[in-house]
PDB file of C-alpha atoms in Angstrom:
ATOM      1  CA  MET E   1     131.016  23.499 -97.501  1.00 38.00           C
ATOM      2  CA  LEU E   2     129.534  21.936 -94.382  1.00 48.00           C
ATOM      3  CA  MET E   3     128.623  25.050 -92.471  1.00 44.00           C
ATOM      4  CA  ARG E   4     125.212  26.269 -91.438  1.00 47.00           C
ATOM      5  CA  SER E   5     123.495  29.260 -89.928  1.00 42.00           C
ATOM      6  CA  ALA E   6     120.863  29.140 -87.212  1.00 43.00           C
ATOM      7  CA  GLN E   7     119.420  32.284 -88.758  1.00 44.00           C
ATOM      8  CA  GLN E   8     118.372  30.352 -91.894  1.00 46.00           C
ATOM      9  CA  SER E   9     114.655  29.659 -91.854  1.00 48.00           C
ATOM     10  CA  GLY E  10     113.847  26.118 -90.880  1.00 63.00           C
ATOM     11  CA  THR E  11     117.376  25.185 -89.870  1.00 85.00           C
ATOM     12  CA  ALA E  12     117.884  23.294 -86.599  1.00 93.00           C
ATOM     13  CA  HIS E  13     119.692  24.773 -83.588  1.00 95.00           C
ATOM     14  CA  VAL E  14     122.941  22.784 -83.184  1.00 96.00           C
ATOM     15  CA  ILE E  15     124.107  21.812 -79.667  1.00 97.00           C
ATOM     16  CA  VAL E  16     127.657  20.376 -79.493  1.00 97.00           C
ATOM     17  CA  LEU E  17     129.036  18.531 -76.464  1.00 96.00           C
ATOM     18  CA  GLY E  18     132.827  18.872 -76.440  1.00 94.00           C
ATOM     19  CA  ASN E  19     135.776  18.152 -74.198  1.00 92.00           C
ATOM     20  CA  GLU E  20     139.107  16.538 -74.974  1.00 86.00           C
ATOM     21  CA  LYS E  21     139.096  14.593 -71.711  1.00 81.00           C
ATOM     22  CA  GLY E  22     136.985  11.470 -71.264  1.00 76.00           C
ATOM     23  CA  GLY E  23     134.812  10.768 -68.237  1.00 78.00           C
ATOM     24  CA  SER E  24     133.421  14.290 -67.986  1.00 82.00           C
ATOM     25  CA  GLY E  25     129.812  13.253 -68.535  1.00 86.00           C
ATOM     26  CA  LYS E  26     129.480  14.337 -72.162  1.00 91.00           C
ATOM     27  CA  SER E  27     127.195  11.490 -73.216  1.00 93.00           C
ATOM     28  CA  THR E  28     125.087  11.628 -70.023  1.00 93.00           C
ATOM     29  CA  THR E  29     124.644  15.387 -70.407  1.00 95.00           C
ATOM     30  CA  ALA E  30     123.896  15.019 -74.128  1.00 96.00           C
ATOM     31  CA  LEU E  31     121.087  12.520 -73.623  1.00 96.00           C
ATOM     32  CA  HIS E  32     119.564  14.543 -70.759  1.00 96.00           C
ATOM     33  CA  ILE E  33     119.494  17.600 -73.024  1.00 96.00           C
ATOM     34  CA  ALA E  34     117.975  15.592 -75.914  1.00 96.00           C
ATOM     35  CA  VAL E  35     115.284  14.003 -73.713  1.00 96.00           C
ATOM     36  CA  ALA E  36     114.468  17.342 -72.064  1.00 95.00           C
ATOM     37  CA  LEU E  37     113.926  18.907 -75.492  1.00 96.00           C
ATOM     38  CA  LEU E  38     111.787  15.964 -76.632  1.00 96.00           C
ATOM     39  CA  LYS E  39     109.628  16.296 -73.522  1.00 94.00           C
ATOM     40  CA  ALA E  40     109.239  19.986 -74.370  1.00 93.00           C
ATOM     41  CA  GLY E  41     107.702  18.960 -77.691  1.00 93.00           C
ATOM     42  CA  GLN E  42     110.775  19.770 -79.790  1.00 95.00           C
ATOM     43  CA  ARG E  43     111.819  17.654 -82.751  1.00 95.00           C
ATOM     44  CA  VAL E  44     115.296  16.372 -81.871  1.00 97.00           C
ATOM     45  CA  ALA E  45     117.961  14.518 -83.792  1.00 97.00           C
ATOM     46  CA  THR E  46     121.246  13.255 -82.318  1.00 97.00           C
ATOM     47  CA  ILE E  47     124.602  12.510 -83.941  1.00 97.00           C
ATOM     48  CA  ASP E  48     127.472  10.521 -82.412  1.00 95.00           C
ATOM     49  CA  LEU E  49     130.834  11.593 -83.808  1.00 93.00           C
ATOM     50  CA  ASP E  50     132.809   9.336 -81.461  1.00 89.00           C
ATOM     51  CA  CYS E  51     133.218   6.623 -84.085  1.00 81.00           C
ATOM     52  CA  ARG E  52     135.385   4.437 -81.817  1.00 84.00           C
ATOM     53  CA  GLN E  53     133.824   4.604 -78.339  1.00 86.00           C
ATOM     54  CA  GLN E  54     130.132   5.298 -79.297  1.00 91.00           C
ATOM     55  CA  SER E  55     128.966   5.788 -75.681  1.00 93.00           C
ATOM     56  CA  PHE E  56     126.200   8.139 -76.796  1.00 95.00           C
ATOM     57  CA  THR E  57     124.929   5.576 -79.304  1.00 96.00           C
ATOM     58  CA  ARG E  58     124.949   2.728 -76.767  1.00 96.00           C
ATOM     59  CA  TYR E  59     123.059   4.964 -74.308  1.00 97.00           C
ATOM     60  CA  ILE E  60     120.286   5.537 -76.883  1.00 97.00           C
ATOM     61  CA  THR E  61     120.355   1.867 -77.961  1.00 97.00           C
ATOM     62  CA  ASN E  62     119.886   0.840 -74.317  1.00 96.00           C
ATOM     63  CA  ARG E  63     117.001   3.258 -74.025  1.00 96.00           C
ATOM     64  CA  CYS E  64     115.234   1.765 -77.045  1.00 96.00           C
ATOM     65  CA  ALA E  65     115.785  -1.794 -75.813  1.00 96.00           C
ATOM     66  CA  TRP E  66     114.510  -1.080 -72.303  1.00 93.00           C
ATOM     67  CA  ALA E  67     111.458   0.786 -73.606  1.00 93.00           C
ATOM     68  CA  GLU E  68     110.548  -2.298 -75.697  1.00 94.00           C
ATOM     69  CA  ARG E  69     111.279  -4.794 -72.952  1.00 92.00           C
ATOM     70  CA  ALA E  70     109.411  -2.917 -70.205  1.00 90.00           C
ATOM     71  CA  ASN E  71     106.648  -1.707 -72.550  1.00 91.00           C
ATOM     72  CA  LEU E  72     107.460   1.961 -71.775  1.00 90.00           C
ATOM     73  CA  ALA E  73     106.799   5.059 -73.849  1.00 91.00           C
ATOM     74  CA  LEU E  74     110.226   6.613 -73.633  1.00 94.00           C
ATOM     75  CA  GLU E  75     111.059   9.514 -75.890  1.00 95.00           C
ATOM     76  CA  VAL E  76     113.845   8.711 -78.339  1.00 96.00           C
ATOM     77  CA  PRO E  77     115.534  11.121 -80.807  1.00 96.00           C
ATOM     78  CA  GLU E  78     116.287  10.331 -84.426  1.00 96.00           C
ATOM     79  CA  HIS E  79     119.848   9.098 -84.043  1.00 96.00           C
ATOM     80  CA  HIS E  80     122.807   8.832 -86.408  1.00 95.00           C
ATOM     81  CA  CYS E  81     126.099   7.194 -85.567  1.00 92.00           C
ATOM     82  CA  LEU E  82     129.155   7.556 -87.779  1.00 88.00           C
ATOM     83  CA  GLN E  83     131.242   4.531 -88.669  1.00 82.00           C
ATOM     84  CA  LEU E  84     134.995   4.579 -88.194  1.00 74.00           C
ATOM     85  CA  GLY E  85     137.122   4.879 -91.354  1.00 68.00           C
ATOM     86  CA  GLU E  86     139.486   1.912 -91.460  1.00 70.00           C
ATOM     87  CA  SER E  87     141.704   2.819 -94.390  1.00 69.00           C
ATOM     88  CA  MET E  88     145.498   3.001 -94.015  1.00 71.00           C
ATOM     89  CA  GLN E  89     145.280   6.608 -95.268  1.00 75.00           C
ATOM     90  CA  ILE E  90     144.210   9.313 -92.790  1.00 75.00           C
ATOM     91  CA  ALA E  91     142.884  11.543 -95.584  1.00 76.00           C
ATOM     92  CA  ASP E  92     140.675   8.719 -96.899  1.00 78.00           C
ATOM     93  CA  ASN E  93     139.282   8.074 -93.385  1.00 77.00           C
ATOM     94  CA  GLU E  94     138.513  11.756 -92.854  1.00 78.00           C
ATOM     95  CA  SER E  95     136.817  11.932 -96.236  1.00 84.00           C
ATOM     96  CA  PHE E  96     134.744   8.816 -95.407  1.00 82.00           C
ATOM     97  CA  GLU E  97     133.671  10.166 -92.032  1.00 83.00           C
ATOM     98  CA  LEU E  98     132.994  13.677 -93.385  1.00 87.00           C
ATOM     99  CA  GLU E  99     130.649  12.261 -96.023  1.00 89.00           C
ATOM    100  CA  GLN E 100     128.676  10.415 -93.358  1.00 90.00           C
ATOM    101  CA  PHE E 101     128.480  13.554 -91.238  1.00 90.00           C
ATOM    102  CA  ALA E 102     127.304  15.633 -94.201  1.00 92.00           C
ATOM    103  CA  GLN E 103     124.607  13.074 -95.014  1.00 93.00           C
ATOM    104  CA  ALA E 104     123.445  12.918 -91.400  1.00 93.00           C
ATOM    105  CA  MET E 105     123.213  16.730 -91.185  1.00 94.00           C
ATOM    106  CA  ALA E 106     121.405  16.977 -94.522  1.00 94.00           C
ATOM    107  CA  ALA E 107     118.883  14.392 -93.368  1.00 94.00           C
ATOM    108  CA  VAL E 108     117.843  16.255 -90.207  1.00 95.00           C
ATOM    109  CA  GLU E 109     118.810  19.949 -90.242  1.00 92.00           C
ATOM    110  CA  ARG E 110     115.595  21.180 -91.858  1.00 93.00           C
ATOM    111  CA  SER E 111     113.174  18.646 -90.388  1.00 94.00           C
ATOM    112  CA  HIS E 112     114.142  19.066 -86.703  1.00 95.00           C
ATOM    113  CA  ASP E 113     114.248  21.882 -84.182  1.00 95.00           C
ATOM    114  CA  PHE E 114     117.492  20.758 -82.483  1.00 96.00           C
ATOM    115  CA  ILE E 115     120.491  18.589 -83.321  1.00 97.00           C
ATOM    116  CA  VAL E 116     122.546  17.337 -80.385  1.00 97.00           C
ATOM    117  CA  ILE E 117     126.084  16.246 -81.365  1.00 97.00           C
ATOM    118  CA  ASP E 118     128.382  14.289 -79.051  1.00 96.00           C
ATOM    119  CA  THR E 119     132.087  14.553 -79.993  1.00 93.00           C
ATOM    120  CA  PRO E 120     135.050  12.309 -79.170  1.00 89.00           C
ATOM    121  CA  GLY E 121     137.397  13.050 -76.313  1.00 86.00           C
ATOM    122  CA  SER E 122     140.249  13.761 -78.726  1.00 84.00           C
ATOM    123  CA  ASP E 123     141.235  16.377 -81.288  1.00 85.00           C
ATOM    124  CA  THR E 124     139.915  15.122 -84.616  1.00 85.00           C
ATOM    125  CA  PHE E 125     138.883  16.708 -87.895  1.00 85.00           C
ATOM    126  CA  LEU E 126     135.186  16.108 -87.279  1.00 87.00           C
ATOM    127  CA  MET E 127     135.425  17.281 -83.656  1.00 90.00           C
ATOM    128  CA  ARG E 128     136.786  20.639 -84.849  1.00 91.00           C
ATOM    129  CA  LEU E 129     134.196  20.882 -87.625  1.00 90.00           C
ATOM    130  CA  ALA E 130     131.332  20.220 -85.184  1.00 93.00           C
ATOM    131  CA  HIS E 131     132.634  22.945 -82.835  1.00 93.00           C
ATOM    132  CA  SER E 132     132.647  25.459 -85.694  1.00 91.00           C
ATOM    133  CA  MET E 133     128.975  24.578 -86.441  1.00 92.00           C
ATOM    134  CA  ALA E 134     127.710  24.924 -82.862  1.00 94.00           C
ATOM    135  CA  ASP E 135     125.036  27.401 -81.967  1.00 95.00           C
ATOM    136  CA  THR E 136     125.408  26.203 -78.366  1.00 96.00           C
ATOM    137  CA  LEU E 137     128.701  24.621 -77.232  1.00 96.00           C
ATOM    138  CA  VAL E 138     128.494  22.677 -73.981  1.00 97.00           C
ATOM    139  CA  THR E 139     131.792  21.664 -72.339  1.00 95.00           C
ATOM    140  CA  PRO E 140     131.255  19.443 -69.294  1.00 93.00           C
ATOM    141  CA  ILE E 141     134.162  19.166 -66.895  1.00 91.00           C
ATOM    142  CA  ASN E 142     134.545  17.340 -63.616  1.00 87.00           C
ATOM    143  CA  ASP E 143     134.725  19.740 -60.720  1.00 82.00           C
ATOM    144  CA  SER E 144     138.460  19.430 -60.039  1.00 83.00           C
ATOM    145  CA  PHE E 145     141.708  21.128 -61.030  1.00 83.00           C
ATOM    146  CA  LEU E 146     142.726  17.925 -62.809  1.00 82.00           C
ATOM    147  CA  ASP E 147     139.895  18.454 -65.278  1.00 85.00           C
ATOM    148  CA  PHE E 148     140.285  22.247 -65.307  1.00 86.00           C
ATOM    149  CA  ASP E 149     143.542  21.588 -67.123  1.00 87.00           C
ATOM    150  CA  VAL E 150     141.545  21.006 -70.303  1.00 89.00           C
ATOM    151  CA  LEU E 151     140.732  24.733 -70.287  1.00 91.00           C
ATOM    152  CA  GLY E 152     143.773  26.403 -68.779  1.00 89.00           C
ATOM    153  CA  THR E 153     146.728  26.420 -66.437  1.00 88.00           C
ATOM    154  CA  ILE E 154     146.963  27.972 -62.986  1.00 89.00           C
ATOM    155  CA  ASP E 155     149.598  29.287 -60.599  1.00 88.00           C
ATOM    156  CA  PRO E 156     149.981  26.726 -57.802  1.00 87.00           C
ATOM    157  CA  THR E 157     150.635  29.469 -55.222  1.00 88.00           C
ATOM    158  CA  ASN E 158     147.720  31.858 -55.663  1.00 89.00           C
ATOM    159  CA  TYR E 159     145.464  29.849 -58.044  1.00 87.00           C
ATOM    160  CA  THR E 160     145.332  32.560 -60.707  1.00 87.00           C
ATOM    161  CA  VAL E 161     145.045  31.679 -64.421  1.00 89.00           C
ATOM    162  CA  THR E 162     148.405  31.644 -66.140  1.00 89.00           C
ATOM    163  CA  GLY E 163     147.502  30.288 -69.579  1.00 87.00           C
ATOM    164  CA  GLU E 164     144.944  28.697 -71.893  1.00 90.00           C
ATOM    165  CA  SER E 165     144.899  25.083 -72.998  1.00 90.00           C
ATOM    166  CA  HIS E 166     144.952  23.532 -76.441  1.00 91.00           C
ATOM    167  CA  TYR E 167     141.215  22.795 -76.265  1.00 92.00           C
ATOM    168  CA  ALA E 168     140.328  26.308 -75.142  1.00 92.00           C
ATOM    169  CA  GLU E 169     142.269  27.793 -78.026  1.00 92.00           C
ATOM    170  CA  MET E 170     140.598  25.414 -80.457  1.00 92.00           C
ATOM    171  CA  ALA E 171     137.163  26.323 -79.156  1.00 92.00           C
ATOM    172  CA  ARG E 172     137.889  30.033 -79.411  1.00 90.00           C
ATOM    173  CA  ASP E 173     139.219  29.580 -82.965  1.00 90.00           C
ATOM    174  CA  SER E 174     136.112  27.588 -83.946  1.00 90.00           C
ATOM    175  CA  ARG E 175     133.853  30.344 -82.623  1.00 90.00           C
ATOM    176  CA  ARG E 176     135.802  32.947 -84.574  1.00 88.00           C
ATOM    177  CA  LYS E 177     135.523  30.947 -87.785  1.00 85.00           C
ATOM    178  CA  ARG E 178     131.778  30.619 -87.293  1.00 85.00           C
ATOM    179  CA  ARG E 179     131.382  34.348 -86.762  1.00 85.00           C
ATOM    180  CA  GLN E 180     133.467  35.123 -89.856  1.00 82.00           C
ATOM    181  CA  HIS E 181     131.490  32.629 -91.941  1.00 77.00           C
ATOM    182  CA  ASP E 182     127.906  33.743 -91.277  1.00 78.00           C
ATOM    183  CA  GLY E 183     128.001  36.372 -88.555  1.00 80.00           C
ATOM    184  CA  SER E 184     126.517  34.031 -85.943  1.00 82.00           C
ATOM    185  CA  THR E 185     127.864  33.684 -82.412  1.00 87.00           C
ATOM    186  CA  THR E 186     128.276  30.503 -80.430  1.00 92.00           C
ATOM    187  CA  ASP E 187     127.030  30.452 -76.855  1.00 95.00           C
ATOM    188  CA  TRP E 188     129.771  28.544 -74.989  1.00 95.00           C
ATOM    189  CA  ILE E 189     128.793  27.044 -71.636  1.00 96.00           C
ATOM    190  CA  VAL E 190     131.218  25.179 -69.352  1.00 95.00           C
ATOM    191  CA  VAL E 191     129.203  22.791 -67.137  1.00 94.00           C
ATOM    192  CA  ARG E 192     130.706  21.684 -63.795  1.00 90.00           C
ATOM    193  CA  ASN E 193     129.780  18.013 -63.360  1.00 85.00           C
ATOM    194  CA  ARG E 194     130.295  15.595 -60.468  1.00 81.00           C
ATOM    195  CA  LEU E 195     129.788  18.425 -58.041  1.00 77.00           C
ATOM    196  CA  SER E 196     130.231  17.554 -54.367  1.00 72.00           C
ATOM    197  CA  MET E 197     126.952  17.847 -52.518  1.00 65.00           C
ATOM    198  CA  ILE E 198     128.733  19.550 -49.616  1.00 62.00           C
ATOM    199  CA  GLY E 199     130.726  22.713 -49.708  1.00 62.00           C
ATOM    200  CA  SER E 200     134.538  22.554 -49.765  1.00 70.00           C
ATOM    201  CA  HIS E 201     137.541  24.832 -50.158  1.00 72.00           C
ATOM    202  CA  ASN E 202     138.435  23.113 -53.420  1.00 75.00           C
ATOM    203  CA  LYS E 203     134.901  23.678 -54.778  1.00 77.00           C
ATOM    204  CA  MET E 204     135.210  27.442 -54.079  1.00 83.00           C
ATOM    205  CA  LEU E 205     138.683  27.613 -55.622  1.00 85.00           C
ATOM    206  CA  VAL E 206     137.564  25.878 -58.850  1.00 83.00           C
ATOM    207  CA  ALA E 207     134.557  28.214 -59.099  1.00 84.00           C
ATOM    208  CA  GLY E 208     136.788  31.293 -58.695  1.00 87.00           C
ATOM    209  CA  VAL E 209     139.317  30.161 -61.298  1.00 88.00           C
ATOM    210  CA  LEU E 210     136.518  29.252 -63.762  1.00 89.00           C
ATOM    211  CA  ASP E 211     135.034  32.738 -63.388  1.00 91.00           C
ATOM    212  CA  GLU E 212     138.427  34.280 -64.114  1.00 90.00           C
ATOM    213  CA  LEU E 213     138.960  32.134 -67.211  1.00 90.00           C
ATOM    214  CA  ALA E 214     135.376  32.701 -68.348  1.00 91.00           C
ATOM    215  CA  PHE E 215     136.078  36.443 -68.509  1.00 90.00           C
ATOM    216  CA  ARG E 216     139.140  35.795 -70.696  1.00 89.00           C
ATOM    217  CA  LEU E 217     137.528  33.234 -73.052  1.00 90.00           C
ATOM    218  CA  GLY E 218     133.916  34.372 -73.103  1.00 90.00           C
ATOM    219  CA  PHE E 219     132.137  31.247 -71.838  1.00 93.00           C
ATOM    220  CA  ARG E 220     129.426  30.905 -69.196  1.00 95.00           C
ATOM    221  CA  PRO E 221     130.253  28.615 -66.228  1.00 94.00           C
ATOM    222  CA  VAL E 222     127.212  26.844 -64.750  1.00 93.00           C
ATOM    223  CA  ASP E 223     126.647  24.101 -62.226  1.00 90.00           C
ATOM    224  CA  GLY E 224     125.708  20.755 -63.763  1.00 88.00           C
ATOM    225  CA  LEU E 225     125.183  17.259 -62.362  1.00 88.00           C
ATOM    226  CA  ALA E 226     126.218  16.321 -58.827  1.00 84.00           C
ATOM    227  CA  GLU E 227     128.186  13.205 -57.986  1.00 84.00           C
ATOM    228  CA  ARG E 228     125.369  10.678 -57.848  1.00 85.00           C
ATOM    229  CA  VAL E 229     125.564   6.893 -58.377  1.00 85.00           C
ATOM    230  CA  MET E 230     122.155   6.959 -60.048  1.00 86.00           C
ATOM    231  CA  TYR E 231     123.493   8.644 -63.168  1.00 88.00           C
ATOM    232  CA  ARG E 232     125.729   5.645 -63.737  1.00 88.00           C
ATOM    233  CA  GLU E 233     122.847   3.288 -62.940  1.00 89.00           C
ATOM    234  CA  PHE E 234     120.700   4.975 -65.613  1.00 91.00           C
ATOM    235  CA  PHE E 235     123.009   3.923 -68.465  1.00 94.00           C
ATOM    236  CA  PRO E 236     122.175   0.184 -68.873  1.00 94.00           C
ATOM    237  CA  ARG E 237     118.486   1.039 -69.314  1.00 93.00           C
ATOM    238  CA  GLY E 238     119.064   4.326 -71.150  1.00 95.00           C
ATOM    239  CA  LEU E 239     117.112   6.280 -68.568  1.00 94.00           C
ATOM    240  CA  THR E 240     117.402   9.916 -67.513  1.00 94.00           C
ATOM    241  CA  ALA E 241     116.449  11.849 -64.406  1.00 92.00           C
ATOM    242  CA  LEU E 242     113.619  13.383 -66.408  1.00 93.00           C
ATOM    243  CA  ASP E 243     111.795  10.102 -67.103  1.00 91.00           C
ATOM    244  CA  ASP E 244     108.861   8.911 -65.007  1.00 87.00           C
ATOM    245  CA  LEU E 245     110.973   7.042 -62.458  1.00 81.00           C
ATOM    246  CA  ASN E 246     108.864   4.300 -60.814  1.00 81.00           C
ATOM    247  CA  GLU E 247     109.120   0.583 -60.187  1.00 78.00           C
ATOM    248  CA  ALA E 248     108.367  -0.168 -63.870  1.00 75.00           C
ATOM    249  CA  THR E 249     111.301   1.918 -65.147  1.00 77.00           C
ATOM    250  CA  LEU E 250     113.754   1.523 -62.289  1.00 77.00           C
ATOM    251  CA  GLY E 251     112.865  -1.943 -61.024  1.00 73.00           C
ATOM    252  CA  ARG E 252     112.567  -0.381 -57.527  1.00 77.00           C
ATOM    253  CA  ARG E 253     110.910   2.532 -55.852  1.00 80.00           C
ATOM    254  CA  PRO E 254     112.541   5.919 -56.590  1.00 80.00           C
ATOM    255  CA  SER E 255     114.289   7.756 -53.750  1.00 81.00           C
ATOM    256  CA  MET E 256     114.481  11.416 -52.816  1.00 83.00           C
ATOM    257  CA  GLY E 257     117.815  11.410 -54.621  1.00 82.00           C
ATOM    258  CA  HIS E 258     115.964  10.797 -57.899  1.00 86.00           C
ATOM    259  CA  VAL E 259     113.713  13.803 -57.222  1.00 87.00           C
ATOM    260  CA  THR E 260     116.757  15.972 -56.449  1.00 89.00           C
ATOM    261  CA  ALA E 261     118.530  14.750 -59.601  1.00 89.00           C
ATOM    262  CA  ARG E 262     115.539  15.750 -61.702  1.00 91.00           C
ATOM    263  CA  GLU E 263     115.525  19.220 -60.158  1.00 92.00           C
ATOM    264  CA  GLU E 264     119.206  19.761 -60.891  1.00 91.00           C
ATOM    265  CA  VAL E 265     118.784  18.649 -64.521  1.00 92.00           C
ATOM    266  CA  VAL E 266     115.827  21.006 -64.946  1.00 93.00           C
ATOM    267  CA  GLU E 267     117.917  23.813 -63.502  1.00 93.00           C
ATOM    268  CA  LEU E 268     120.794  22.968 -65.871  1.00 92.00           C
ATOM    269  CA  LEU E 269     118.484  23.123 -68.856  1.00 92.00           C
ATOM    270  CA  ARG E 270     117.157  26.478 -67.714  1.00 94.00           C
ATOM    271  CA  LYS E 271     120.705  27.879 -67.555  1.00 94.00           C
ATOM    272  CA  LEU E 272     121.493  26.687 -71.099  1.00 94.00           C
ATOM    273  CA  LYS E 273     118.866  29.170 -72.360  1.00 94.00           C
ATOM    274  CA  LEU E 274     118.000  27.121 -75.432  1.00 93.00           C
ATOM    275  CA  PRO E 275     115.580  28.684 -77.916  1.00 91.00           C
ATOM    276  CA  LEU E 276     112.506  26.454 -77.584  1.00 85.00           C
ATOM    277  CA  ASP E 277     110.132  26.622 -80.524  1.00 70.00           C
ATOM    278  CA  GLU E 278     106.585  27.718 -79.611  1.00 68.00           C
ATOM    279  CA  ARG E 279     105.068  25.034 -81.818  1.00 64.00           C
ATOM    280  CA  GLY E 280     106.978  22.470 -79.830  1.00 57.00           C
ATOM    281  CA  ARG E 281     105.603  23.904 -76.614  1.00 59.00           C
ATOM    282  CA  ARG E 282     102.080  23.427 -77.953  1.00 61.00           C
ATOM    283  CA  ARG E 283     102.843  19.866 -79.012  1.00 58.00           C
ATOM    284  CA  ALA E 284     104.045  19.079 -75.506  1.00 57.00           C
ATOM    285  CA  ALA E 285     101.003  20.710 -73.937  1.00 59.00           C
ATOM    286  CA  ASN E 286      98.626  18.800 -76.214  1.00 61.00           C
ATOM    287  CA  ARG E 287     100.431  15.534 -75.493  1.00 54.00           C
ATOM    288  CA  ALA E 288     100.204  16.138 -71.732  1.00 56.00           C
ATOM    289  CA  GLU E 289      96.499  16.944 -71.975  1.00 59.00           C
ATOM    290  CA  TRP E 290      95.899  13.732 -73.980  1.00 51.00           C
ATOM    291  CA  ALA E 291      97.825  11.688 -71.445  1.00 49.00           C
ATOM    292  CA  ALA E 292      95.838  13.209 -68.560  1.00 56.00           C
ATOM    293  CA  GLN E 293      92.560  12.284 -70.279  1.00 55.00           C
ATOM    294  CA  ALA E 294      93.626   8.852 -71.517  1.00 50.00           C
ATOM    295  CA  ASP E 295      92.629   7.014 -68.335  1.00 50.00           C
ATOM    296  CA  LYS E 296      89.330   8.777 -67.901  1.00 51.00           C
ATOM    297  CA  ALA E 297      85.996   7.375 -69.089  1.00 45.00           C
ATOM    298  CA  LEU E 298      84.432   9.257 -71.958  1.00 40.00           C
ATOM    299  CA  GLU E 299      81.525  11.579 -71.089  1.00 45.00           C
ATOM    300  CA  LEU E 300      78.408  11.660 -73.276  1.00 39.00           C
ATOM    301  CA  HIS E 301      79.266  15.105 -74.647  1.00 42.00           C
ATOM    302  CA  ASP E 302      82.634  13.710 -75.802  1.00 39.00           C
ATOM    303  CA  ILE E 303      80.808  11.314 -78.091  1.00 36.00           C
ATOM    304  CA  VAL E 304      77.603  13.037 -79.147  1.00 40.00           C
ATOM    305  CA  ASP E 305      77.328  16.667 -80.218  1.00 41.00           C
ATOM    306  CA  ASN E 306      74.598  18.573 -78.424  1.00 39.00           C
TER     307      ASN E 306
END
């Protein structure tokens, strides 16, 4: 059975990005999480379960291509993309895709610290399976009541929660199955993306309703990425706000907006409270020390022992 426990020695921590609505920033958030972990010295693998759209895969492919073209040392995870089953039988397609998923997980779950999985914006067999395997479930939503509908329904008069959505029920059921299977709990975080950079009545209302639903469903609501054009500009080159943004990477000088974007991504990662491996921290520190020394001339004592 394709289930796993984070408590098993040497097994990767699984982060799943899930939302049944498209355009919520799943792939952008997924790559920023993966790159942040790589920069922290963690061994990261990524899996794209969106066999049809493959936005996550194209983002990583763009990153590899731009790194080669611009001669940049961009961190890239070990990536796996599932192929779409094209049989006339749904059961055969699910079996074909499940086998690929099982092979991808088997290839990376004991050799990596983290596995970041991007799921399709629709209710599929693999999407549900991934949710039931998550140690950390990240659900990005756009900061509006239109996107809040993926989690629940509200009273139009007083903006109180009146019900839970199909996706919310599925996520809760997946968490329950995980707990029953191996006793592990899934940390569910709802990330508010495309936040307005100025305060508004709507922004306050959405925050209040999310807090109410969070109490009912047991997720943690956190602020994510603001509404910035640069996040869309990053995609063709596979860049993130965490990369060294200069004229070589961007093709132009970075702005204060790039600095602010990096700060908000760092804050988002802090709020996710991911269990960074201490060995990874040391790898990152050693790499940073090497990079700092790489451009310096060697001293005599670096070459000859006294």
